[in-house]
Amino acid sequence: MPAPVSFGIAMRNFTRFPEMPDAGALIDYGVRMEELGFESLWVWDHILLGTDPHFPIIDSLSLLTAVAARTKTIKVGTGVLVLPLRNPVILAKQLSSLDLISNGRLMLGAAVGWYKREFDAVGIAYERRGKIMDRNLDILKRLWTEDSVTGQWDELNLRNAVMFPKPVQKPHPPILIGGYVDVVLKRAATKGDGWLTYFYTPEAYNESWAKITAYAEEAGRDPAELYSLNQLPIYVGPREVGMAKMNEWLHAEWDLSKGSLSTFDSAIVGTPAECAEQIAAHMATGVKKIVFVPWRYEKEQIDLLAHDVLPLLRR
């Protein structure tokens, strides 16, 4: 019998200028999501995002650390961390510390990134981001699992590098790889602990998960042991009103990667019963985690989701 699907929720740590994210309110939001019974809380990650319009954003790891210090049970995750932008040795220390502060609640969603202007500003070769991603994954896992690490990776020269304390989770916090091209799906199946995507319909999810399953089996891994996660926008209310509201919001604040199967058609919209029926179609794919992106992150929408929709699915 498959494990029950767990339900998480996204956090609005980026806004559209001139609106600014409110750090204190976001930390309180994380506490409230635990009280409402969500299994996990997910933040977005960028250092720079946009020019006109631009999107102010609070650092993902700083925010998760603050939420972890104020909560007890809710898992905290990055959905996704732009891994090539980060020095992997410093990041290994940051993430292991976050796993310790949260007492083993960290989930690392990571991807190669897409915003070239951000890479240029940080001084990381955009064209090499795939190779840098693999390098950083290797260094993270080795520093988390080995007593001493020696090796040369590009300009990074580790000589008997000893990093303690280790993360609470063994062998390390789960690493979910985000992305959609075949080389990324193979990375998720062979080098990660699973796959994370956003705005995928059940049909699109099945298409990509079939590839991941094949890659995992080819590498001698059991696909059933991999994590899978789909982030989905949701509006609870009359469908004739909600569709217009959702489309306006998605087109104003969200981008879809060219070539991916992400689509605004994945939005869950309707009465509580209609939303539950649409979510059930995603659950039928076998996805292990569904993370909701509530319409404009409004309190009323989150309360409707927690009190009127999810109980229908938990019966």
PDB file of N, CA, C and O in Angstrom, residues 250-287:
ATOM      1  N   LEU A 250      -1.208  34.618 -11.657  1.00  0.00           N
ATOM      2  CA  LEU A 250      -0.129  33.795 -12.204  1.00  0.00           C
ATOM      3  C   LEU A 250       0.620  34.533 -13.308  1.00  0.00           C
ATOM      4  O   LEU A 250       1.851  34.499 -13.366  1.00  0.00           O
ATOM      5  N   HIS A 251      -0.094  35.215 -14.182  1.00  0.00           N
ATOM      6  CA  HIS A 251       0.571  35.919 -15.279  1.00  0.00           C
ATOM      7  C   HIS A 251       1.326  37.156 -14.796  1.00  0.00           C
ATOM      8  O   HIS A 251       2.289  37.579 -15.438  1.00  0.00           O
ATOM      9  N   ALA A 252       0.926  37.715 -13.660  1.00  0.00           N
ATOM     10  CA  ALA A 252       1.594  38.912 -13.133  1.00  0.00           C
ATOM     11  C   ALA A 252       2.875  38.585 -12.372  1.00  0.00           C
ATOM     12  O   ALA A 252       3.831  39.369 -12.410  1.00  0.00           O
ATOM     13  N   GLU A 253       2.914  37.436 -11.690  1.00  0.00           N
ATOM     14  CA  GLU A 253       4.026  37.188 -10.761  1.00  0.00           C
ATOM     15  C   GLU A 253       4.830  35.921 -11.039  1.00  0.00           C
ATOM     16  O   GLU A 253       5.803  35.659 -10.335  1.00  0.00           O
ATOM     17  N   TRP A 254       4.453  35.154 -12.050  1.00  0.00           N
ATOM     18  CA  TRP A 254       5.123  33.871 -12.241  1.00  0.00           C
ATOM     19  C   TRP A 254       5.630  33.716 -13.668  1.00  0.00           C
ATOM     20  O   TRP A 254       5.000  34.155 -14.622  1.00  0.00           O
ATOM     21  N   ASP A 255       6.775  33.049 -13.796  1.00  0.00           N
ATOM     22  CA  ASP A 255       7.332  32.676 -15.089  1.00  0.00           C
ATOM     23  C   ASP A 255       7.326  31.162 -15.203  1.00  0.00           C
ATOM     24  O   ASP A 255       7.529  30.455 -14.205  1.00  0.00           O
ATOM     25  N   LEU A 256       7.131  30.672 -16.400  1.00  0.00           N
ATOM     26  CA  LEU A 256       7.247  29.241 -16.671  1.00  0.00           C
ATOM     27  C   LEU A 256       8.471  29.015 -17.535  1.00  0.00           C
ATOM     28  O   LEU A 256       8.709  29.758 -18.494  1.00  0.00           O
ATOM     29  N   SER A 257       9.253  28.002 -17.199  1.00  0.00           N
ATOM     30  CA  SER A 257      10.463  27.714 -17.964  1.00  0.00           C
ATOM     31  C   SER A 257      10.097  27.250 -19.368  1.00  0.00           C
ATOM     32  O   SER A 257       9.266  26.347 -19.538  1.00  0.00           O
ATOM     33  N   LYS A 258      10.730  27.874 -20.353  1.00  0.00           N
ATOM     34  CA  LYS A 258      10.495  27.463 -21.735  1.00  0.00           C
ATOM     35  C   LYS A 258      10.985  26.022 -21.920  1.00  0.00           C
ATOM     36  O   LYS A 258      12.095  25.679 -21.549  1.00  0.00           O
ATOM     37  N   GLY A 259      10.139  25.194 -22.477  1.00  0.00           N
ATOM     38  CA  GLY A 259      10.523  23.806 -22.712  1.00  0.00           C
ATOM     39  C   GLY A 259      10.074  22.859 -21.621  1.00  0.00           C
ATOM     40  O   GLY A 259      10.082  21.643 -21.808  1.00  0.00           O
ATOM     41  N   SER A 260       9.688  23.409 -20.457  1.00  0.00           N
ATOM     42  CA  SER A 260       9.215  22.530 -19.391  1.00  0.00           C
ATOM     43  C   SER A 260       7.745  22.216 -19.613  1.00  0.00           C
ATOM     44  O   SER A 260       7.072  22.814 -20.446  1.00  0.00           O
ATOM     45  N   LEU A 261       7.230  21.285 -18.832  1.00  0.00           N
ATOM     46  CA  LEU A 261       5.817  20.928 -18.904  1.00  0.00           C
ATOM     47  C   LEU A 261       4.985  21.706 -17.882  1.00  0.00           C
ATOM     48  O   LEU A 261       3.794  21.437 -17.725  1.00  0.00           O
ATOM     49  N   SER A 262       5.614  22.666 -17.201  1.00  0.00           N
ATOM     50  CA  SER A 262       4.880  23.505 -16.254  1.00  0.00           C
ATOM     51  C   SER A 262       3.826  24.311 -17.008  1.00  0.00           C
ATOM     52  O   SER A 262       4.080  24.829 -18.098  1.00  0.00           O
ATOM     53  N   THR A 263       2.647  24.435 -16.419  1.00  0.00           N
ATOM     54  CA  THR A 263       1.565  25.163 -17.065  1.00  0.00           C
ATOM     55  C   THR A 263       0.639  25.756 -16.022  1.00  0.00           C
ATOM     56  O   THR A 263       0.411  25.161 -14.953  1.00  0.00           O
ATOM     57  N   PHE A 264       0.090  26.917 -16.335  1.00  0.00           N
ATOM     58  CA  PHE A 264      -0.899  27.518 -15.446  1.00  0.00           C
ATOM     59  C   PHE A 264      -2.184  26.692 -15.406  1.00  0.00           C
ATOM     60  O   PHE A 264      -3.015  26.872 -14.515  1.00  0.00           O
ATOM     61  N   ASP A 265      -2.346  25.795 -16.370  1.00  0.00           N
ATOM     62  CA  ASP A 265      -3.508  24.902 -16.369  1.00  0.00           C
ATOM     63  C   ASP A 265      -3.489  23.931 -15.199  1.00  0.00           C
ATOM     64  O   ASP A 265      -4.480  23.235 -14.946  1.00  0.00           O
ATOM     65  N   SER A 266      -2.356  23.863 -14.494  1.00  0.00           N
ATOM     66  CA  SER A 266      -2.257  22.971 -13.327  1.00  0.00           C
ATOM     67  C   SER A 266      -2.981  23.544 -12.109  1.00  0.00           C
ATOM     68  O   SER A 266      -3.132  22.851 -11.104  1.00  0.00           O
ATOM     69  N   ALA A 267      -3.406  24.794 -12.169  1.00  0.00           N
ATOM     70  CA  ALA A 267      -4.009  25.450 -11.004  1.00  0.00           C
ATOM     71  C   ALA A 267      -5.252  24.701 -10.523  1.00  0.00           C
ATOM     72  O   ALA A 267      -6.098  24.290 -11.318  1.00  0.00           O
ATOM     73  N   ILE A 268      -5.324  24.544  -9.220  1.00  0.00           N
ATOM     74  CA  ILE A 268      -6.488  23.942  -8.565  1.00  0.00           C
ATOM     75  C   ILE A 268      -7.462  25.071  -8.237  1.00  0.00           C
ATOM     76  O   ILE A 268      -7.125  25.991  -7.483  1.00  0.00           O
ATOM     77  N   VAL A 269      -8.662  25.019  -8.780  1.00  0.00           N
ATOM     78  CA  VAL A 269      -9.624  26.097  -8.587  1.00  0.00           C
ATOM     79  C   VAL A 269     -11.019  25.506  -8.415  1.00  0.00           C
ATOM     80  O   VAL A 269     -11.433  24.640  -9.198  1.00  0.00           O
ATOM     81  N   GLY A 270     -11.755  25.983  -7.402  1.00  0.00           N
ATOM     82  CA  GLY A 270     -13.137  25.546  -7.242  1.00  0.00           C
ATOM     83  C   GLY A 270     -13.577  25.528  -5.794  1.00  0.00           C
ATOM     84  O   GLY A 270     -12.853  25.966  -4.890  1.00  0.00           O
ATOM     85  N   THR A 271     -14.772  24.998  -5.568  1.00  0.00           N
ATOM     86  CA  THR A 271     -15.286  24.806  -4.219  1.00  0.00           C
ATOM     87  C   THR A 271     -14.393  23.802  -3.487  1.00  0.00           C
ATOM     88  O   THR A 271     -13.583  23.109  -4.117  1.00  0.00           O
ATOM     89  N   PRO A 272     -14.513  23.685  -2.183  1.00  0.00           N
ATOM     90  CA  PRO A 272     -13.707  22.684  -1.482  1.00  0.00           C
ATOM     91  C   PRO A 272     -13.821  21.283  -2.093  1.00  0.00           C
ATOM     92  O   PRO A 272     -12.802  20.601  -2.271  1.00  0.00           O
ATOM     93  N   ALA A 273     -15.028  20.868  -2.431  1.00  0.00           N
ATOM     94  CA  ALA A 273     -15.199  19.534  -3.016  1.00  0.00           C
ATOM     95  C   ALA A 273     -14.542  19.442  -4.390  1.00  0.00           C
ATOM     96  O   ALA A 273     -13.904  18.430  -4.726  1.00  0.00           O
ATOM     97  N   GLU A 274     -14.659  20.508  -5.204  1.00  0.00           N
ATOM     98  CA  GLU A 274     -14.031  20.502  -6.529  1.00  0.00           C
ATOM     99  C   GLU A 274     -12.512  20.511  -6.410  1.00  0.00           C
ATOM    100  O   GLU A 274     -11.812  19.806  -7.155  1.00  0.00           O
ATOM    101  N   CYS A 275     -11.984  21.287  -5.465  1.00  0.00           N
ATOM    102  CA  CYS A 275     -10.530  21.306  -5.249  1.00  0.00           C
ATOM    103  C   CYS A 275     -10.036  19.927  -4.810  1.00  0.00           C
ATOM    104  O   CYS A 275      -9.012  19.434  -5.295  1.00  0.00           O
ATOM    105  N   ALA A 276     -10.760  19.310  -3.891  1.00  0.00           N
ATOM    106  CA  ALA A 276     -10.365  17.986  -3.413  1.00  0.00           C
ATOM    107  C   ALA A 276     -10.346  16.986  -4.557  1.00  0.00           C
ATOM    108  O   ALA A 276      -9.437  16.135  -4.642  1.00  0.00           O
ATOM    109  N   GLU A 277     -11.316  17.067  -5.457  1.00  0.00           N
ATOM    110  CA  GLU A 277     -11.365  16.152  -6.601  1.00  0.00           C
ATOM    111  C   GLU A 277     -10.163  16.366  -7.522  1.00  0.00           C
ATOM    112  O   GLU A 277      -9.552  15.397  -7.997  1.00  0.00           O
ATOM    113  N   GLN A 278      -9.810  17.628  -7.759  1.00  0.00           N
ATOM    114  CA  GLN A 278      -8.656  17.919  -8.614  1.00  0.00           C
ATOM    115  C   GLN A 278      -7.349  17.465  -7.957  1.00  0.00           C
ATOM    116  O   GLN A 278      -6.453  16.936  -8.623  1.00  0.00           O
ATOM    117  N   ILE A 279      -7.228  17.670  -6.647  1.00  0.00           N
ATOM    118  CA  ILE A 279      -6.024  17.243  -5.930  1.00  0.00           C
ATOM    119  C   ILE A 279      -5.925  15.719  -5.935  1.00  0.00           C
ATOM    120  O   ILE A 279      -4.832  15.156  -6.057  1.00  0.00           O
ATOM    121  N   ALA A 280      -7.060  15.048  -5.804  1.00  0.00           N
ATOM    122  CA  ALA A 280      -7.070  13.582  -5.804  1.00  0.00           C
ATOM    123  C   ALA A 280      -6.493  13.029  -7.094  1.00  0.00           C
ATOM    124  O   ALA A 280      -5.846  11.969  -7.098  1.00  0.00           O
ATOM    125  N   ALA A 281      -6.696  13.738  -8.214  1.00  0.00           N
ATOM    126  CA  ALA A 281      -6.117  13.297  -9.481  1.00  0.00           C
ATOM    127  C   ALA A 281      -4.590  13.344  -9.430  1.00  0.00           C
ATOM    128  O   ALA A 281      -3.908  12.498 -10.028  1.00  0.00           O
ATOM    129  N   HIS A 282      -4.046  14.312  -8.709  1.00  0.00           N
ATOM    130  CA  HIS A 282      -2.588  14.366  -8.520  1.00  0.00           C
ATOM    131  C   HIS A 282      -2.128  13.244  -7.591  1.00  0.00           C
ATOM    132  O   HIS A 282      -1.103  12.604  -7.832  1.00  0.00           O
ATOM    133  N   MET A 283      -2.885  13.008  -6.528  1.00  0.00           N
ATOM    134  CA  MET A 283      -2.522  11.945  -5.591  1.00  0.00           C
ATOM    135  C   MET A 283      -2.488  10.587  -6.286  1.00  0.00           C
ATOM    136  O   MET A 283      -1.661   9.728  -5.959  1.00  0.00           O
ATOM    137  N   ALA A 284      -3.351  10.412  -7.282  1.00  0.00           N
ATOM    138  CA  ALA A 284      -3.418   9.134  -7.997  1.00  0.00           C
ATOM    139  C   ALA A 284      -2.163   8.853  -8.811  1.00  0.00           C
ATOM    140  O   ALA A 284      -1.914   7.708  -9.193  1.00  0.00           O
ATOM    141  N   THR A 285      -1.353   9.883  -9.074  1.00  0.00           N
ATOM    142  CA  THR A 285      -0.105   9.666  -9.820  1.00  0.00           C
ATOM    143  C   THR A 285       0.952   8.967  -8.970  1.00  0.00           C
ATOM    144  O   THR A 285       1.950   8.479  -9.509  1.00  0.00           O
ATOM    145  N   GLY A 286       0.754   8.968  -7.648  1.00  0.00           N
ATOM    146  CA  GLY A 286       1.762   8.406  -6.763  1.00  0.00           C
ATOM    147  C   GLY A 286       2.722   9.438  -6.210  1.00  0.00           C
ATOM    148  O   GLY A 286       3.671   9.095  -5.490  1.00  0.00           O
ATOM    149  N   VAL A 287       2.527  10.719  -6.534  1.00  0.00           N
ATOM    150  CA  VAL A 287       3.389  11.770  -5.993  1.00  0.00           C
ATOM    151  C   VAL A 287       3.352  11.716  -4.461  1.00  0.00           C
ATOM    152  O   VAL A 287       2.306  11.455  -3.870  1.00  0.00           O
TER     153      VAL A 287
END
